[in-house]
Amino acid sequence: MLKKKNATLTPRGREETLNIPIDPAALLRHSRGERMDMEGVKTRFHKINEMRKDMNIEFATHQAARADILLHEEEGYLEADDGESTTNIAQREIVQHVDITTAAKHFNLELEFGPYRTRYTKNGAFLLLGGKRGHVAAFDWVRKKLLSEMNVMESVHDVTWLMNQTMYAAAQKNWVHVYDQNGTEIHCIKTMHRSVRLEYLPYHFLLNSAGENGFLSWMDVSIGQTVGNYNTRMGKVSVMMHNPWNAVTCVGGSKGVVSMWSPMMRDPLAKMLCHPVPITAIAIDPKGMQMATAGLDRRIKIWDVRQLEGPLETYNTNTAASEIELSQRGLLALSMGNVCEVYRRDNSSTEAQMKPYIRHRTNGPISSIRFCPYEDILGVGTAKGFVSLIVPGSGEPNFDTFEANPFQSRTQRQEEEVHRLLEKIPAEFITLNPTQIDEVDVPSAKARLEQKVKLLTMKPPKIDFEPRKRNRVSKAKLIKIKQNVKEARFRETANELRQIKEKLLAEDEAKAPAESADFIPLEPKSVLDRFKTKAKKKAAR
């Protein structure tokens, strides 16, 4: 027989993890600010919590900086020769020097039912047009494939997509109508009367509308119930935009004030005085960090919408801007009459900020401008149709397929609808600062004291009892039964209140420090001590 040799086990050496250095520029780009100063934090518990938060933020920053290597796509931009300006480059010249796929994305639709309001889907694959004189069209603008087209035979003030390209809403003359992708009307929302502006909150499944009478309405489209309907007392609301960061609706007024509304509050959460004149347009970037406002004073101001501070930047224009929009890469587009200008903002140079990046003149007054997500395209709705402009460097080149997939298949869309419904955020979570939702609401000392006083001074409530009338039972016996039941219930309630008060007093005695032998009370032990004579008080001492 063959014998196996005893195998000697050698301990494996501890493998050291490979430490790959991170680009400092990437760290600075993803940084969320400096660490919190712990000098003002008193308790050890809160210090540990804040340190844990800082560690999580630092870890997320390092992970985001390391993931930059996966984002291999970069945005493009126009670069002019010395002595020339990019505004002199026309769209036909850009089309001649780009690839065939990008050149096909520039087109011009001449339509007769304007002015038109436009809206892209969240992934930027579909386009919705709504003309003031009733023309509504939905189509795949990349492949030029028409989904539906119709004339509703009444005025259309605004349009918006709902959860995806299968449903959209149109604010018509009297009410808001909901259609499917084939143009079939599936619902008429009569609670939204004479709406002029529409917004859709994708994470909450809320359709938001602003009416001519100054009412703001929110409807949950997943269950068909109205969540909120409030009067802003600002007259006709023609300037409205929702913040993607906290889902708060921003409304511009005729006094230059931007008010921020939530469906759970009858009054605005905050107000910002942005201009001394009426506001003509509002835009918020997709990250929800900055807000751009335009007023009749011919100024464009950029605000920090998270801290409610600013203005960070100010632009002066020749005429007041009627529409304004911010792209995913921070480009600023505005319309003045039939002229559309795009600004490439640069914080390093103040002079370069004032120079337009691209200028285009349309054949009619501009009524709507929208940047297409994940594409270098600016959609311009005019009184005579629609124009798709190529704006290099406007769209985000790297997209997250779990958030928005431009190449989404039918099966992926169906799965996304189910996931969105399961992950729907309740409307009660819409607040000015959404980071406060995961924090513990600790009651204040005043609230605890009021609750304690309320329990100690509580009295047994009145007990109403009426015995059932039965045959062969006299009236005197019914009165006796009623009195006995009332007394029994009163004793039960009094005993419960006495136990609660004794428990509270026992907790206070346990927390209070023990009295020393030489303790002298500052107040008399009894209320009747104040009626004693001086001689009796001395004798008691």
Coordinates of C-alpha atoms in Angstrom, one line a residue:
M1 CA 0.0 0.0 0.0
L2 CA 1.0 3.5 -0.8
K3 CA 1.2 5.9 2.1
K4 CA 0.4 9.6 1.7
K5 CA 3.0 11.9 3.0
N6 CA 2.0 14.4 5.6
A7 CA 1.5 17.8 3.9
T8 CA 2.9 20.7 5.8
L9 CA 0.6 23.7 6.1
T10 CA 2.4 27.0 5.7
P11 CA 0.5 30.1 7.0
R12 CA -0.4 32.5 4.3
G13 CA 1.0 36.0 4.6
R14 CA -1.4 38.8 5.1
E15 CA -2.1 40.5 1.7
E16 CA -1.9 44.2 1.7
T17 CA -4.6 46.1 -0.1
L18 CA -3.4 48.1 -3.1
N19 CA -3.7 51.7 -2.4
I20 CA -4.3 53.6 -5.6
P21 CA -3.8 57.4 -5.3
I22 CA -6.8 59.6 -6.2
D23 CA -6.6 62.6 -8.4
P24 CA -6.8 65.8 -6.2
A25 CA -8.8 67.6 -8.9
A26 CA -11.4 64.8 -8.8
L27 CA -11.6 65.0 -5.0
L28 CA -12.0 68.8 -5.1
R29 CA -14.7 68.4 -7.8
H30 CA -16.7 65.9 -5.7
S31 CA -16.0 67.6 -2.3
R32 CA -19.0 68.6 -0.2
G33 CA -17.2 71.1 1.9
E34 CA -15.1 71.1 5.0
R35 CA -15.7 69.0 8.1
M36 CA -18.0 70.3 10.8
D37 CA -16.4 72.3 13.6
M38 CA -17.0 70.3 16.8
E39 CA -16.2 73.2 19.1
G40 CA -19.8 74.2 19.6
V41 CA -21.1 70.6 20.1
K42 CA -21.5 70.0 23.8
T43 CA -22.6 66.3 24.3
R44 CA -20.5 63.3 23.4
F45 CA -23.4 61.6 21.7
H46 CA -23.9 64.4 19.2
K47 CA -20.2 64.6 18.6
I48 CA -20.1 61.0 17.7
N49 CA -23.1 61.4 15.3
E50 CA -21.5 64.3 13.5
M51 CA -18.2 62.5 13.2
R52 CA -19.9 59.5 11.8
K53 CA -21.7 61.8 9.2
D54 CA -18.4 63.4 8.2
M55 CA -16.8 60.0 7.8
N56 CA -19.6 58.8 5.6
I57 CA -19.4 62.0 3.5
E58 CA -15.7 61.6 3.1
F59 CA -16.0 57.9 2.0
A60 CA -18.7 58.9 -0.5
T61 CA -16.4 61.6 -1.9
H62 CA -13.5 59.2 -2.3
Q63 CA -15.8 56.6 -4.0
A64 CA -17.2 59.2 -6.4
A65 CA -13.7 60.4 -7.3
R66 CA -12.5 56.8 -7.9
A67 CA -15.5 56.2 -10.1
D68 CA -14.5 59.0 -12.4
I69 CA -12.3 56.5 -14.4
L70 CA -15.6 54.8 -15.5
L71 CA -17.0 58.1 -16.9
H72 CA -15.0 58.1 -20.1
E73 CA -17.3 60.4 -22.0
E74 CA -16.5 64.1 -22.0
E75 CA -18.6 67.1 -23.1
G76 CA -17.8 69.0 -26.2
Y77 CA -17.7 72.7 -26.8
L78 CA -17.2 75.3 -29.5
E79 CA -13.8 77.0 -29.7
A80 CA -13.4 80.0 -32.0
D81 CA -10.2 81.3 -33.6
D82 CA -8.4 84.3 -32.3
G83 CA -10.3 87.5 -32.9
E84 CA -13.6 85.6 -33.6
S85 CA -16.6 84.9 -31.4
T86 CA -18.6 81.6 -31.2
T87 CA -21.8 83.6 -31.6
N88 CA -20.9 84.1 -35.3
I89 CA -21.0 80.4 -35.9
A90 CA -24.4 79.6 -37.3
Q91 CA -26.3 76.3 -36.9
R92 CA -25.7 75.3 -40.5
E93 CA -21.9 75.5 -40.0
I94 CA -22.2 73.3 -36.9
V95 CA -24.3 70.8 -38.8
Q96 CA -21.6 70.6 -41.5
H97 CA -18.8 69.8 -39.1
V98 CA -20.4 67.2 -36.7
D99 CA -21.2 63.6 -37.3
I100 CA -24.2 62.4 -39.1
T101 CA -26.1 61.3 -36.0
T102 CA -25.7 64.7 -34.3
A103 CA -26.5 66.5 -37.5
A104 CA -29.9 64.7 -37.8
K105 CA -30.8 66.1 -34.4
H106 CA -31.0 69.6 -35.8
F107 CA -34.4 70.2 -37.5
N108 CA -37.0 72.9 -37.9
L109 CA -40.8 72.3 -37.8
E110 CA -43.0 74.9 -39.3
L111 CA -46.4 74.6 -37.6
E112 CA -49.5 76.9 -37.7
F113 CA -51.0 76.4 -34.3
G114 CA -48.5 78.2 -32.0
P115 CA -47.1 79.5 -29.8
Y116 CA -45.8 76.2 -28.6
R117 CA -44.9 74.8 -25.2
T118 CA -42.3 72.0 -25.2
R119 CA -41.3 69.2 -22.8
Y120 CA -38.8 66.4 -23.0
T121 CA -39.0 63.1 -21.1
K122 CA -36.7 62.5 -18.2
N123 CA -34.4 60.3 -20.3
G124 CA -34.5 62.8 -23.2
A125 CA -35.8 60.3 -25.8
F126 CA -39.3 61.7 -26.5
L127 CA -40.6 65.2 -27.2
L128 CA -44.1 66.7 -26.4
L129 CA -45.4 69.8 -28.2
G130 CA -48.5 71.8 -27.2
G131 CA -49.8 74.7 -29.3
K132 CA -51.9 77.5 -28.0
R133 CA -54.6 76.8 -30.7
G134 CA -55.1 73.2 -29.8
H135 CA -52.3 71.2 -31.5
V136 CA -50.8 68.5 -29.4
A137 CA -48.1 66.1 -30.7
A138 CA -45.9 63.5 -29.0
F139 CA -43.1 61.8 -30.9
D140 CA -39.6 60.2 -30.7
W141 CA -37.7 63.2 -31.9
V142 CA -34.4 61.2 -32.5
R143 CA -35.9 58.6 -34.9
K144 CA -38.7 61.0 -36.0
K145 CA -41.3 58.5 -35.1
L146 CA -44.7 59.9 -34.3
L147 CA -46.6 58.6 -31.3
S148 CA -49.8 60.7 -31.5
E149 CA -51.0 63.9 -33.0
M150 CA -54.3 65.6 -32.6
N151 CA -56.2 68.9 -32.3
V152 CA -58.2 69.2 -29.1
M153 CA -60.3 72.0 -30.6
E154 CA -59.6 74.4 -27.6
S155 CA -56.7 76.3 -26.3
V156 CA -53.7 74.5 -24.8
H157 CA -51.7 76.5 -22.2
D158 CA -49.1 73.9 -21.2
V159 CA -48.1 70.3 -21.5
T160 CA -46.0 67.8 -19.5
W161 CA -45.1 64.1 -19.5
L162 CA -46.1 62.0 -16.6
M163 CA -44.1 58.9 -15.4
N164 CA -42.8 58.1 -18.9
Q165 CA -43.8 58.5 -22.6
T166 CA -46.9 56.4 -22.1
M167 CA -48.9 59.2 -20.5
Y168 CA -49.0 63.0 -20.7
A169 CA -51.1 65.9 -19.5
A170 CA -52.4 69.0 -21.2
A171 CA -53.7 72.1 -19.5
Q172 CA -56.6 73.0 -21.8
K173 CA -59.2 75.8 -21.7
N174 CA -61.1 74.7 -18.6
W175 CA -59.5 71.6 -17.1
V176 CA -56.4 69.4 -17.3
H177 CA -56.8 66.4 -19.6
V178 CA -54.6 63.2 -19.4
Y179 CA -53.9 61.2 -22.6
D180 CA -52.0 58.0 -23.4
Q181 CA -49.3 57.6 -26.0
N182 CA -51.9 57.0 -28.7
G183 CA -53.8 60.2 -28.0
T184 CA -56.7 58.6 -26.2
E185 CA -58.1 60.7 -23.4
I186 CA -58.1 58.6 -20.2
H187 CA -58.9 61.2 -17.6
C188 CA -60.2 64.7 -17.1
I189 CA -59.1 66.5 -13.9
K190 CA -61.8 68.9 -13.0
T191 CA -60.2 70.0 -9.7
M192 CA -57.5 71.8 -11.7
H193 CA -59.6 74.6 -13.2
R194 CA -58.2 76.9 -15.9
S195 CA -54.6 75.9 -15.4
V196 CA -51.8 77.8 -17.2
R197 CA -48.7 76.0 -15.9
L198 CA -48.0 72.3 -15.3
E199 CA -45.1 70.5 -13.5
Y200 CA -44.6 66.8 -12.7
L201 CA -42.8 65.5 -9.7
P202 CA -41.4 62.1 -10.8
Y203 CA -40.4 60.7 -7.4
H204 CA -43.7 61.6 -5.7
F205 CA -46.1 60.9 -8.7
L206 CA -47.6 64.3 -8.2
L207 CA -49.0 66.5 -11.0
N208 CA -48.7 70.2 -10.0
S209 CA -50.7 72.9 -11.7
A210 CA -51.1 76.7 -11.4
G211 CA -54.4 78.4 -12.4
E212 CA -55.5 81.8 -13.6
N213 CA -57.2 82.3 -10.2
G214 CA -54.0 81.9 -8.3
F215 CA -54.6 78.4 -7.0
L216 CA -51.8 75.8 -6.7
S217 CA -53.0 72.1 -7.0
W218 CA -51.2 68.8 -6.5
M219 CA -52.7 65.5 -7.5
D220 CA -51.3 62.0 -6.9
V221 CA -51.6 60.4 -10.4
S222 CA -51.0 56.9 -9.0
I223 CA -54.2 56.9 -7.0
G224 CA -56.1 59.9 -8.5
Q225 CA -56.5 61.9 -5.3
T226 CA -55.9 65.6 -4.7
V227 CA -53.1 66.1 -2.2
G228 CA -53.3 69.9 -1.8
N229 CA -55.2 72.9 -3.3
Y230 CA -54.2 76.3 -1.9
N231 CA -54.8 80.0 -2.9
T232 CA -51.5 81.8 -3.3
R233 CA -53.2 85.2 -3.2
M234 CA -50.8 86.3 -5.9
G235 CA -53.2 86.5 -8.8
K236 CA -52.5 84.7 -12.1
V237 CA -49.5 82.4 -11.7
S238 CA -47.6 82.4 -15.0
V239 CA -44.1 81.7 -13.7
M240 CA -43.7 78.3 -11.9
M241 CA -40.9 75.7 -11.6
H242 CA -40.3 72.8 -9.3
N243 CA -37.0 72.1 -7.5
P244 CA -35.7 68.6 -8.3
W245 CA -33.7 68.4 -5.0
N246 CA -36.6 68.8 -2.6
A247 CA -39.7 68.8 -4.9
V248 CA -40.7 72.2 -3.6
T249 CA -42.7 74.4 -6.1
C250 CA -41.2 77.8 -6.8
V251 CA -43.6 80.5 -7.9
G252 CA -42.6 84.0 -9.2
G253 CA -44.8 86.9 -8.3
S254 CA -45.4 90.4 -9.6
K255 CA -43.6 91.9 -6.7
G256 CA -40.3 90.2 -7.5
V257 CA -40.7 87.6 -4.8
V258 CA -40.1 83.9 -5.3
S259 CA -42.3 81.8 -2.9
M260 CA -41.7 78.1 -2.3
W261 CA -44.7 75.9 -1.7
S262 CA -45.3 72.4 -0.4
P263 CA -48.6 70.4 -0.8
M264 CA -48.7 69.9 3.0
M265 CA -48.6 73.6 3.9
R266 CA -51.2 76.3 3.2
D267 CA -48.6 79.0 3.5
P268 CA -45.2 79.2 1.6
L269 CA -42.2 77.5 3.2
A270 CA -39.9 80.4 2.3
K271 CA -39.8 83.6 0.3
M272 CA -36.9 85.3 -1.5
L273 CA -36.9 88.9 -2.7
C274 CA -35.0 88.4 -6.0
H275 CA -36.0 91.5 -8.1
P276 CA -37.6 94.9 -7.3
V277 CA -39.8 94.4 -10.4
P278 CA -42.1 91.5 -11.5
I279 CA -40.4 88.2 -12.3
T280 CA -40.7 86.9 -15.9
A281 CA -39.0 83.5 -15.7
I282 CA -37.5 81.0 -13.2
A283 CA -35.1 78.1 -13.8
I284 CA -33.5 75.6 -11.5
D285 CA -30.6 73.3 -12.5
P286 CA -31.2 69.5 -12.5
K287 CA -29.1 69.1 -9.3
G288 CA -31.2 71.6 -7.4
M289 CA -28.3 73.7 -6.2
Q290 CA -28.8 77.0 -8.1
M291 CA -31.8 79.0 -9.2
A292 CA -31.8 81.5 -12.0
T293 CA -34.4 84.3 -12.1
A294 CA -35.2 87.0 -14.7
G295 CA -37.1 90.2 -14.2
L296 CA -38.3 93.2 -16.0
D297 CA -35.3 95.1 -14.7
R298 CA -33.3 93.4 -17.6
R299 CA -31.2 91.3 -15.1
I300 CA -30.5 87.6 -14.7
K301 CA -29.5 86.5 -11.2
I302 CA -28.2 83.2 -10.0
W303 CA -29.1 82.2 -6.4
D304 CA -28.0 79.5 -4.0
V305 CA -31.4 77.8 -3.6
R306 CA -30.2 75.4 -0.8
Q307 CA -29.0 78.2 1.5
L308 CA -31.4 80.8 0.1
E309 CA -28.5 83.2 -0.4
G310 CA -27.3 85.3 -3.3
P311 CA -27.1 86.6 -5.8
L312 CA -24.0 84.6 -6.8
E313 CA -23.9 86.0 -10.3
T314 CA -25.7 88.8 -12.1
Y315 CA -26.1 89.3 -15.9
N316 CA -27.3 92.4 -17.6
T317 CA -29.3 92.0 -20.9
N318 CA -30.5 94.5 -23.4
T319 CA -34.1 93.5 -23.0
A320 CA -36.0 91.5 -20.4
A321 CA -35.8 87.8 -20.8
S322 CA -39.1 86.0 -21.3
E323 CA -37.8 82.4 -20.9
I324 CA -34.8 81.0 -19.1
E325 CA -33.3 77.5 -18.7
L326 CA -30.3 75.8 -17.1
S327 CA -28.6 72.7 -18.6
Q328 CA -27.1 69.7 -16.9
R329 CA -23.6 71.1 -17.4
G330 CA -24.5 74.6 -16.2
L331 CA -25.1 76.4 -19.5
L332 CA -27.7 79.3 -19.3
A333 CA -30.2 79.8 -22.1
L334 CA -32.5 82.7 -22.3
S335 CA -34.9 84.1 -24.9
M336 CA -35.6 87.8 -25.7
G337 CA -38.3 88.2 -28.4
N338 CA -37.2 86.1 -31.3
V339 CA -33.5 85.8 -30.2
C340 CA -32.2 82.9 -28.2
E341 CA -28.8 83.2 -26.4
V342 CA -26.8 80.6 -24.5
Y343 CA -24.2 81.6 -22.0
R344 CA -21.3 79.4 -20.9
R345 CA -20.7 80.5 -17.3
D346 CA -17.2 80.7 -16.1
N347 CA -16.5 81.6 -12.5
S348 CA -12.8 82.4 -13.1
S349 CA -13.4 85.4 -15.3
T350 CA -16.0 88.1 -14.9
E351 CA -15.7 89.4 -18.4
A352 CA -16.2 86.0 -20.1
Q353 CA -19.5 85.6 -18.2
M354 CA -21.1 88.4 -20.0
K355 CA -20.3 87.1 -23.5
P356 CA -22.9 84.8 -25.1
Y357 CA -21.8 81.4 -26.2
I358 CA -24.4 80.8 -29.0
R359 CA -26.9 83.1 -30.5
H360 CA -29.8 82.1 -32.8
R361 CA -32.6 84.1 -34.3
T362 CA -35.9 82.4 -35.0
N363 CA -38.7 83.2 -37.4
G364 CA -41.2 84.1 -34.6
P365 CA -41.4 85.1 -30.9
I366 CA -40.0 82.4 -28.6
S367 CA -42.6 80.9 -26.1
S368 CA -40.6 78.0 -24.6
I369 CA -37.0 76.8 -24.3
R370 CA -35.9 73.4 -22.9
F371 CA -32.6 71.6 -22.8
C372 CA -32.8 68.0 -23.7
P373 CA -31.3 65.7 -21.0
Y374 CA -28.2 63.8 -22.0
E375 CA -28.0 65.5 -25.4
D376 CA -26.4 68.7 -26.6
I377 CA -29.7 69.9 -27.8
L378 CA -31.9 73.0 -27.0
G379 CA -35.5 72.8 -28.0
V380 CA -37.1 76.1 -28.8
G381 CA -40.8 76.5 -29.2
T382 CA -41.9 79.5 -31.1
A383 CA -45.2 81.1 -32.4
K384 CA -44.6 79.4 -35.8
G385 CA -43.3 76.0 -34.8
F386 CA -40.3 74.3 -33.2
V387 CA -36.6 74.4 -33.7
S388 CA -34.0 71.9 -32.4
L389 CA -30.6 73.7 -31.9
I390 CA -27.2 72.0 -31.4
V391 CA -25.5 73.4 -28.3
P392 CA -22.1 71.6 -27.7
G393 CA -21.4 71.0 -24.0
S394 CA -24.9 71.4 -22.7
G395 CA -25.9 67.8 -21.9
E396 CA -24.4 65.3 -19.4
P397 CA -22.4 62.8 -21.5
N398 CA -22.5 60.0 -18.8
F399 CA -25.9 58.8 -17.7
D400 CA -27.0 56.4 -15.0
T401 CA -29.3 53.7 -16.4
F402 CA -30.9 53.2 -13.0
E403 CA -32.0 56.9 -13.0
A404 CA -32.7 57.6 -16.7
N405 CA -31.9 55.4 -19.6
P406 CA -32.1 57.0 -23.1
F407 CA -31.8 53.5 -24.7
Q408 CA -34.6 51.9 -22.6
S409 CA -36.4 48.9 -23.9
R410 CA -40.0 48.0 -23.4
T411 CA -39.3 45.4 -20.7
Q412 CA -37.0 47.9 -18.9
R413 CA -39.7 50.5 -19.0
Q414 CA -42.2 48.2 -17.5
E415 CA -39.9 47.1 -14.7
E416 CA -39.0 50.8 -14.0
E417 CA -42.7 51.6 -13.6
V418 CA -43.1 48.9 -10.9
H419 CA -39.9 50.0 -9.1
R420 CA -41.0 53.7 -9.2
L421 CA -44.3 52.8 -7.7
L422 CA -42.8 50.7 -4.9
E423 CA -40.2 53.5 -4.1
K424 CA -42.7 56.3 -4.3
I425 CA -42.0 59.1 -1.8
P426 CA -45.1 60.3 0.2
A427 CA -46.1 63.9 -0.3
E428 CA -45.7 64.5 3.4
F429 CA -41.9 64.3 3.0
I430 CA -41.8 67.4 0.8
T431 CA -39.9 70.0 2.9
L432 CA -37.5 72.8 2.4
N433 CA -34.6 70.7 3.7
P434 CA -35.1 67.0 2.9
T435 CA -32.1 65.9 4.9
Q436 CA -34.1 66.5 8.1
I437 CA -36.3 63.6 7.4
D438 CA -33.9 61.0 8.7
E439 CA -33.2 62.9 11.9
V440 CA -34.9 62.2 15.3
D441 CA -37.4 64.8 16.3
V442 CA -36.5 65.4 20.0
P443 CA -39.1 67.4 21.9
S444 CA -38.0 70.6 23.5
A445 CA -37.8 71.1 27.3
K446 CA -40.8 73.4 27.1
A447 CA -42.9 70.8 25.3
R448 CA -42.0 68.1 27.8
L449 CA -42.9 70.5 30.7
E450 CA -46.2 71.3 29.2
Q451 CA -47.0 67.7 28.7
K452 CA -46.1 66.9 32.3
V453 CA -48.3 69.8 33.7
K454 CA -51.2 68.6 31.5
L455 CA -50.9 65.1 32.9
L456 CA -50.6 66.3 36.6
T457 CA -53.6 68.6 36.3
M458 CA -55.9 66.3 34.4
K459 CA -59.3 65.6 35.9
P460 CA -61.6 62.6 35.3
P461 CA -63.9 63.4 32.4
K462 CA -67.7 63.5 32.5
I463 CA -69.2 60.1 31.8
D464 CA -72.4 60.0 29.7
F465 CA -74.2 56.7 29.9
E466 CA -77.8 56.0 29.1
P467 CA -79.1 52.5 30.1
R468 CA -81.1 50.5 27.6
K469 CA -84.8 50.6 28.2
R470 CA -86.2 47.1 28.9
N471 CA -89.7 45.8 29.6
R472 CA -90.7 45.3 33.3
V473 CA -88.0 47.6 34.5
S474 CA -89.1 50.7 36.4
K475 CA -87.8 54.2 35.8
A476 CA -86.3 54.3 39.3
K477 CA -84.3 51.2 38.7
L478 CA -83.0 52.6 35.4
I479 CA -81.8 55.8 37.2
K480 CA -80.1 53.6 39.8
I481 CA -78.3 51.5 37.1
K482 CA -77.2 54.7 35.4
Q483 CA -75.8 56.1 38.6
N484 CA -73.9 52.9 39.5
V485 CA -72.3 52.6 36.1
K486 CA -71.2 56.3 36.1
E487 CA -69.7 55.9 39.6
A488 CA -67.8 52.7 38.6
R489 CA -66.4 54.2 35.4
F490 CA -65.5 57.4 37.3
R491 CA -63.6 55.4 39.9
E492 CA -61.7 53.5 37.2
T493 CA -60.7 56.7 35.4
A494 CA -59.6 58.3 38.7
N495 CA -57.5 55.3 39.7
E496 CA -55.7 55.4 36.3
L497 CA -55.0 59.1 36.6
R498 CA -53.7 58.7 40.2
Q499 CA -51.4 55.9 39.1
I500 CA -50.0 58.1 36.2
K501 CA -49.4 61.0 38.6
E502 CA -47.7 58.8 41.2
K503 CA -45.5 57.4 38.5
L504 CA -44.5 60.9 37.3
L505 CA -43.8 62.0 40.9
A506 CA -41.8 58.9 41.6
E507 CA -39.6 59.6 38.5
D508 CA -39.0 63.2 39.6
E509 CA -38.0 62.1 43.1
A510 CA -35.6 59.5 41.7
K511 CA -34.0 62.2 39.5
A512 CA -33.9 64.9 42.2
P513 CA -30.7 65.0 44.4
A514 CA -31.1 63.8 48.0
E515 CA -31.5 66.5 50.7
S516 CA -28.8 67.0 53.2
A517 CA -29.3 67.2 57.0
D518 CA -28.7 71.0 57.1
F519 CA -31.1 71.7 54.2
I520 CA -33.3 74.7 54.8
P521 CA -36.3 75.1 52.5
L522 CA -36.7 78.5 50.9
E523 CA -40.5 78.4 51.0
P524 CA -42.9 77.2 53.8
K525 CA -43.9 73.6 53.8
S526 CA -47.6 74.4 53.9
V527 CA -49.7 77.0 52.2
L528 CA -51.4 77.9 55.5
D529 CA -48.1 78.8 57.1
R530 CA -48.4 82.4 55.8
F531 CA -51.4 82.9 58.2
K532 CA -49.3 82.0 61.3
T533 CA -48.3 84.8 63.7
K534 CA -44.7 85.8 64.2
A535 CA -44.6 84.1 67.7
K536 CA -45.8 80.8 66.3
K537 CA -43.2 81.0 63.4
K538 CA -40.4 81.6 65.9
A539 CA -41.7 78.6 68.1
A540 CA -41.7 76.4 65.0
R541 CA -38.1 77.3 64.3

